[in-house]
Short mmCIF file of C-alpha atoms in Angstrom, two decimals:
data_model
loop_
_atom_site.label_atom_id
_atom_site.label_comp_id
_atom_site.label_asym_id
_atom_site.label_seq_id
_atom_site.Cartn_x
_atom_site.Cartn_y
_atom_site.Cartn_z
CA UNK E 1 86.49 126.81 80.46
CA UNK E 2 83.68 124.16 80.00
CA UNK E 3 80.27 124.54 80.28
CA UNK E 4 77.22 122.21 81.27
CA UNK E 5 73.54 121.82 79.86
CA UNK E 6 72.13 124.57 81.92
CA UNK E 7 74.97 127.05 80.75
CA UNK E 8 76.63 126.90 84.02
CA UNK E 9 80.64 127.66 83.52
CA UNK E 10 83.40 126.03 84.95
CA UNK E 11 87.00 127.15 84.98
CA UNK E 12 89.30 123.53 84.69
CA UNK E 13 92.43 123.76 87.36
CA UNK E 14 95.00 122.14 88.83
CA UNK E 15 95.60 118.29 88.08
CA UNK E 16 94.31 116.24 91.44
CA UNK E 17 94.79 112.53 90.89
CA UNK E 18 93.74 110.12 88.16
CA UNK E 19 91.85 106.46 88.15
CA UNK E 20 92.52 103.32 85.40
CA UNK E 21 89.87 105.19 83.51
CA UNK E 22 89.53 109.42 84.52
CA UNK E 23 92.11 111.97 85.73
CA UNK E 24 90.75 114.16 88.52
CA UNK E 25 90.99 117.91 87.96
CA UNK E 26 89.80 120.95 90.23
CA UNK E 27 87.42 123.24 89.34
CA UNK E 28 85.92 126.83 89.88
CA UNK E 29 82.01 127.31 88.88
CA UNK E 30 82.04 131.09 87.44
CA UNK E 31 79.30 132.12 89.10
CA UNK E 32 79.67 130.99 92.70
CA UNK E 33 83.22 131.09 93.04
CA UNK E 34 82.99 127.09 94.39
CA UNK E 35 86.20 125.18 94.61
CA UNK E 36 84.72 121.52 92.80
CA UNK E 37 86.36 118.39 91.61
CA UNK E 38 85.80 117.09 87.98
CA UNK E 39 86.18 113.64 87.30
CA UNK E 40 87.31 113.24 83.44
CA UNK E 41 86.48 110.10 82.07
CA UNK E 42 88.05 109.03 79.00
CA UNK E 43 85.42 107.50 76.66
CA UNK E 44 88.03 106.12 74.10
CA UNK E 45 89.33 104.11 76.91
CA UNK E 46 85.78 102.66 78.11
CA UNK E 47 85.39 101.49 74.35
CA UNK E 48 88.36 99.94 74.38
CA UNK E 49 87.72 97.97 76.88
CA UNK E 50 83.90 97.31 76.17
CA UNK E 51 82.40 99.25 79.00
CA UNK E 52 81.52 102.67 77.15
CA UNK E 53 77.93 102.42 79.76
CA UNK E 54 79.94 102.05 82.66
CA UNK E 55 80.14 106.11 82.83
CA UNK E 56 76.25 106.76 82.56
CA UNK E 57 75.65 103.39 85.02
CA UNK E 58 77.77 105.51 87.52
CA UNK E 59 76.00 109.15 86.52
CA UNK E 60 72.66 107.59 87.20
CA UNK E 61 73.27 105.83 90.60
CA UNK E 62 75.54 108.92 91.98
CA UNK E 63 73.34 111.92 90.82
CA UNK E 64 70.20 110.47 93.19
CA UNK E 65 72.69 109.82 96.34
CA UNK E 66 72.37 112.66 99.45
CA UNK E 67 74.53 112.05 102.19
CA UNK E 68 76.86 113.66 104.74
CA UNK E 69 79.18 110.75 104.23
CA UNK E 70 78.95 110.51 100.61
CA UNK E 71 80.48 113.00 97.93
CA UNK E 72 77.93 114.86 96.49
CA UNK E 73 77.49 114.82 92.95
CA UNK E 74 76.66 117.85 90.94
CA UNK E 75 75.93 117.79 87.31
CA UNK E 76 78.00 116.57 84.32
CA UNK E 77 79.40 117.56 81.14
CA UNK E 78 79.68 115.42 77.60
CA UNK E 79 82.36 116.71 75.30
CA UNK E 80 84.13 115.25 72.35
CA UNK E 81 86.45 112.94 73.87
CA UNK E 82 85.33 113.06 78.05
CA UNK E 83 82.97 112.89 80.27
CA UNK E 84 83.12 114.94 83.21
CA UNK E 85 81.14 114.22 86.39
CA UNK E 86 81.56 117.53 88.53
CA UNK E 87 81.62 116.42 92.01
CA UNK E 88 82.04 118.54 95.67
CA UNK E 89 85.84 119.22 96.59
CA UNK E 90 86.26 116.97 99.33
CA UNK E 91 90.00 117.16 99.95
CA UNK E 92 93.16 115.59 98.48
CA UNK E 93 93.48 113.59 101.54
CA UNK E 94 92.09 110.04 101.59
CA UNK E 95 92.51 107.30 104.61
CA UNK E 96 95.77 105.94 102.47
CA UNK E 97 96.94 109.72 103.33
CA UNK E 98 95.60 109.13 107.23
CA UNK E 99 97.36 105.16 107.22
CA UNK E 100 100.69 106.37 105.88
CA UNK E 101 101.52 109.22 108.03
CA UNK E 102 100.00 107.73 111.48
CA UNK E 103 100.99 103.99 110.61
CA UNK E 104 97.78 102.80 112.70
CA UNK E 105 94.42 104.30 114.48
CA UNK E 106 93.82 103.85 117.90
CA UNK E 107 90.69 101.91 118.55
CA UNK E 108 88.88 105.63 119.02
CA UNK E 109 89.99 107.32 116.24
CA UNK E 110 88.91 104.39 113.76
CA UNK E 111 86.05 104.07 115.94
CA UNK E 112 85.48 107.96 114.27
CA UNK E 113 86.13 107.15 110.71
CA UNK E 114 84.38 103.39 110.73
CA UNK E 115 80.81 105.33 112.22
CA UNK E 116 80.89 107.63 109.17
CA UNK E 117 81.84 105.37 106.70
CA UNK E 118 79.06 102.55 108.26
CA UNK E 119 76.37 105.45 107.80
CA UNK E 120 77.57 105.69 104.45
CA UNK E 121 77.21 102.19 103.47
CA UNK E 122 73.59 101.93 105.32
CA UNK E 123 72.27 104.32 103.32
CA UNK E 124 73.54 102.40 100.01
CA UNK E 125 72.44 99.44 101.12
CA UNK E 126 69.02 101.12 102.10
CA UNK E 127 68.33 102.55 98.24
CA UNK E 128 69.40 99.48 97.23
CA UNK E 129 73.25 100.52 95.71
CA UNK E 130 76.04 98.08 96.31
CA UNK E 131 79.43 100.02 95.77
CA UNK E 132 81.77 97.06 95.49
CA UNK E 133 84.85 99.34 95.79
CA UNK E 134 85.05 100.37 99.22
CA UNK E 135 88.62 101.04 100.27
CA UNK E 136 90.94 103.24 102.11
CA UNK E 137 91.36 105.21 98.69
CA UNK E 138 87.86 105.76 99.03
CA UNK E 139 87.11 107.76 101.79
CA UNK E 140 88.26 111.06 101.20
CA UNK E 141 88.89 113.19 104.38
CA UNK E 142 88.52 117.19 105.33
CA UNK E 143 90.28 118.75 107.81
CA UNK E 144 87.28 118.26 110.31
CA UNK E 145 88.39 114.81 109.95
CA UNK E 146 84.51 114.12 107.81
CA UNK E 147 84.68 111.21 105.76
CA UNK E 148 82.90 111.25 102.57
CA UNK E 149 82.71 107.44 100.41
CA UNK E 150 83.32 108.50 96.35
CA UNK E 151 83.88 106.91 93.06
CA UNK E 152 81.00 105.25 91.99
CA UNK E 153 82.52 103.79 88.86
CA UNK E 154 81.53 100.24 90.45
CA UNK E 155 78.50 100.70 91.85
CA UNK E 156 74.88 98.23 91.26
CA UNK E 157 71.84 99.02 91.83
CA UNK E 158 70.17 96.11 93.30
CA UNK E 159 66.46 95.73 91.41
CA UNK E 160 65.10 92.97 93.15
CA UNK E 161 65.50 90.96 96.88
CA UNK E 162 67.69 88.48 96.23
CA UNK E 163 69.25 89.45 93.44
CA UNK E 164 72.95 88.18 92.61
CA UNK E 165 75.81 89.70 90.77
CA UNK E 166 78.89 87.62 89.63
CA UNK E 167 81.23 90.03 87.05
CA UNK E 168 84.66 90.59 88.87
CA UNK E 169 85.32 93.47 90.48
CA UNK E 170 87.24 95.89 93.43
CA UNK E 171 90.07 96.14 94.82
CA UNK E 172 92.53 93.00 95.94
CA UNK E 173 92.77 93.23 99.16
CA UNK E 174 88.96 94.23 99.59
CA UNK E 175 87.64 91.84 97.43
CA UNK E 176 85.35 89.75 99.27
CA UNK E 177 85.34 85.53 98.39
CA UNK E 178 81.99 85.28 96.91
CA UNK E 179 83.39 87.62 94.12
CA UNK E 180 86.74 85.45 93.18
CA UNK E 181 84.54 82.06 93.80
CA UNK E 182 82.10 83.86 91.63
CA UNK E 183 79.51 82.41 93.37
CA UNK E 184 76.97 85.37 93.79
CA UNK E 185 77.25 88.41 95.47
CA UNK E 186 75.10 91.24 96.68
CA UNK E 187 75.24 93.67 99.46
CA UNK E 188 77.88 91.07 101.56
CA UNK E 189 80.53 92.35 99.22
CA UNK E 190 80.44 96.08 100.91
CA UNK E 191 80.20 94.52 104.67
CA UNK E 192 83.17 92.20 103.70
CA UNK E 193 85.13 95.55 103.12
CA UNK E 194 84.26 97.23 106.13
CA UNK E 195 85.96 94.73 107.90
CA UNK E 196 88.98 94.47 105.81
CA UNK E 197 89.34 98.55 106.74
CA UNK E 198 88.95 98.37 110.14
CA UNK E 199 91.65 95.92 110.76
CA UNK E 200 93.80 98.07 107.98
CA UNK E 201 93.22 100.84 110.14
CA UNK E 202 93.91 99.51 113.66
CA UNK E 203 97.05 97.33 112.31
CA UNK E 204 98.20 99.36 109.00
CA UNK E 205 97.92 96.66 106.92
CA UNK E 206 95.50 94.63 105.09
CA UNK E 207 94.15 91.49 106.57
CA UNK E 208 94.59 89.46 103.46
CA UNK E 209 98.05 89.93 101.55
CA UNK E 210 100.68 88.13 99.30
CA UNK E 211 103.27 88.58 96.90
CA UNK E 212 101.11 87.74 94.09
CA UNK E 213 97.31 88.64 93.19
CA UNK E 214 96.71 85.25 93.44
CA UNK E 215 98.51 84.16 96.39
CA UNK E 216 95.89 86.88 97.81
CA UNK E 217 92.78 85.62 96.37
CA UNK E 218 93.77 82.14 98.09
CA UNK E 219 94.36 83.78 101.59
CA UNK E 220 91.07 85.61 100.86
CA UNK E 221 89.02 82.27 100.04
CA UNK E 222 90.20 80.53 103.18
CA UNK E 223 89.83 83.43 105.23
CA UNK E 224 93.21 82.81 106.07
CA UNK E 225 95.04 85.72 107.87
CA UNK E 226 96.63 86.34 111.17
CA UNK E 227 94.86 88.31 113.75
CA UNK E 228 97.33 90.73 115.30
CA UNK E 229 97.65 90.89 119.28
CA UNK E 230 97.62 94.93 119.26
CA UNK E 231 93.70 94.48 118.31
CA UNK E 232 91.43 94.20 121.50
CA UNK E 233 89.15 91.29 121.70
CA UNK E 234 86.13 93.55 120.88
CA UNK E 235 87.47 94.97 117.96
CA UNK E 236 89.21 91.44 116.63
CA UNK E 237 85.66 89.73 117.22
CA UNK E 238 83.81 92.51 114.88
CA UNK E 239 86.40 92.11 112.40
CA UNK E 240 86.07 88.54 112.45
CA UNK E 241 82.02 88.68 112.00
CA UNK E 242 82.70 90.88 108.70
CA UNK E 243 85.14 88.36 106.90
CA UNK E 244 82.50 85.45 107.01
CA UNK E 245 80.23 84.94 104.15
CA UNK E 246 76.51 86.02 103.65
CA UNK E 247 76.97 88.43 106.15
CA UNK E 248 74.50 90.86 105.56
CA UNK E 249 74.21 94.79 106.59
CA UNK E 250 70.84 95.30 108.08
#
């Protein structure tokens, strides 16, 4: 049992998944009976690799964040060795879970998933929070087939128009150009995604691939993929105006 600042309890339950840097557990607050997710984050392994703020960078961006597309953070927990961020139980389903067992979307069903996880990003980009991990891992998804964006682990807040970021981060096949250029990035990064999980979605696999990370990162910089004849024009076109750079969400 663990407990928070305001004495609420929490019962710790089944193992859910783990990150390079947390393991995932279920829990059960005492009082309301909740099903929640808690996110423990290993602070021995943010000091080793020289990012012990990383945890309260993501805590303060997260905890201000309402949404209907976005998992809903709760409170959070310092012990000895972890931090625990208690989150809402979403599911144990994410889009990888979706990809893998139907292969590919049809152009209405990812039409479904893409208008929840666009709301999602709008409102980021609105308060001024770049994620700069958006991926099929993700977006978690109920059995209403709601889409909720998590992990915040990444996430900027953007303090001033114009501002540009240049550390390396995301996911390989996500990761936008300006990032591996390192160049200057802001809210582009997050579009750039978008477009790389819409095509992942209608085709089932990632626009920009290769048998090495680097081989990737050169398909990525060239923009360099093939477009598949199973996308429609319509959808091919919007994918297309998400892999250019300085797009911008508006």
């Amino acid at each position: 049992k663990i407990q928070d600042e305001n004495g609420c309890s929490f019962i710790i339950g089944e193992y859910i998944d783990k990150g390079s840097f947390s393991k995932v557990y279920a829990l059960e607050c005492c009082l309301t009976r909740r099903r929640l997710a808690g996110k423990f984050i290993s602070k021995e392994k943010l000091q080793r690799h020289g990012i012990s703020n990383a945890v309260w960078n993501e805590i303060g961006i997260h905890r201000r964040l309402r949404h209907k597309n976005i998992v809903q953070f709760l409170t959070y927990i310092e012990l000895g060795s972890h931090i625990i961020i208690v989150l809402e139980y979403c599911s144990r389903y994410s889009m990888v879970h979706i990809i893998h067992a139907l292969k590919t979307l049809t152009a209405s069903e990812a039409k479904h998933f893409m208008i929840q996880v666009v709301s999602a990003v709008e409102y980021l980009h609105s308060n001024k929070i770049v994620h700069r991990d958006i991926k099929l891992g993700n977006l978690f998804v109920d059995k209403q087939f709601a889409v909720k964006l998590g992990d915040f682990g990444f996430a900027i807040a953007i303090k001033y128009e114009g501002q540009k970021r240049f550390s390396r981060c995301g996911t390989s096949y996500y990761i936008a150009p300006e990032v591996i250029n390192g160049i200057g990035y802001s809210y582009e990064v997050d579009v750039w995604a978008l477009g790389c999980i819409l095509h992942t979605m209608l085709e089932g696999t990632p626009p920009f691939q290769g048998p090495n990370t680097t081989t990737t990162y050169n398909n990525i910089i060239r923009c360099q993929y093939r477009p598949s004849s199973r996308i429609n024009y319509s959808a091919q076109t919007l994918i297309n105006s998400r892999s250019q750079l300085g797009i911008h969400l508006k």
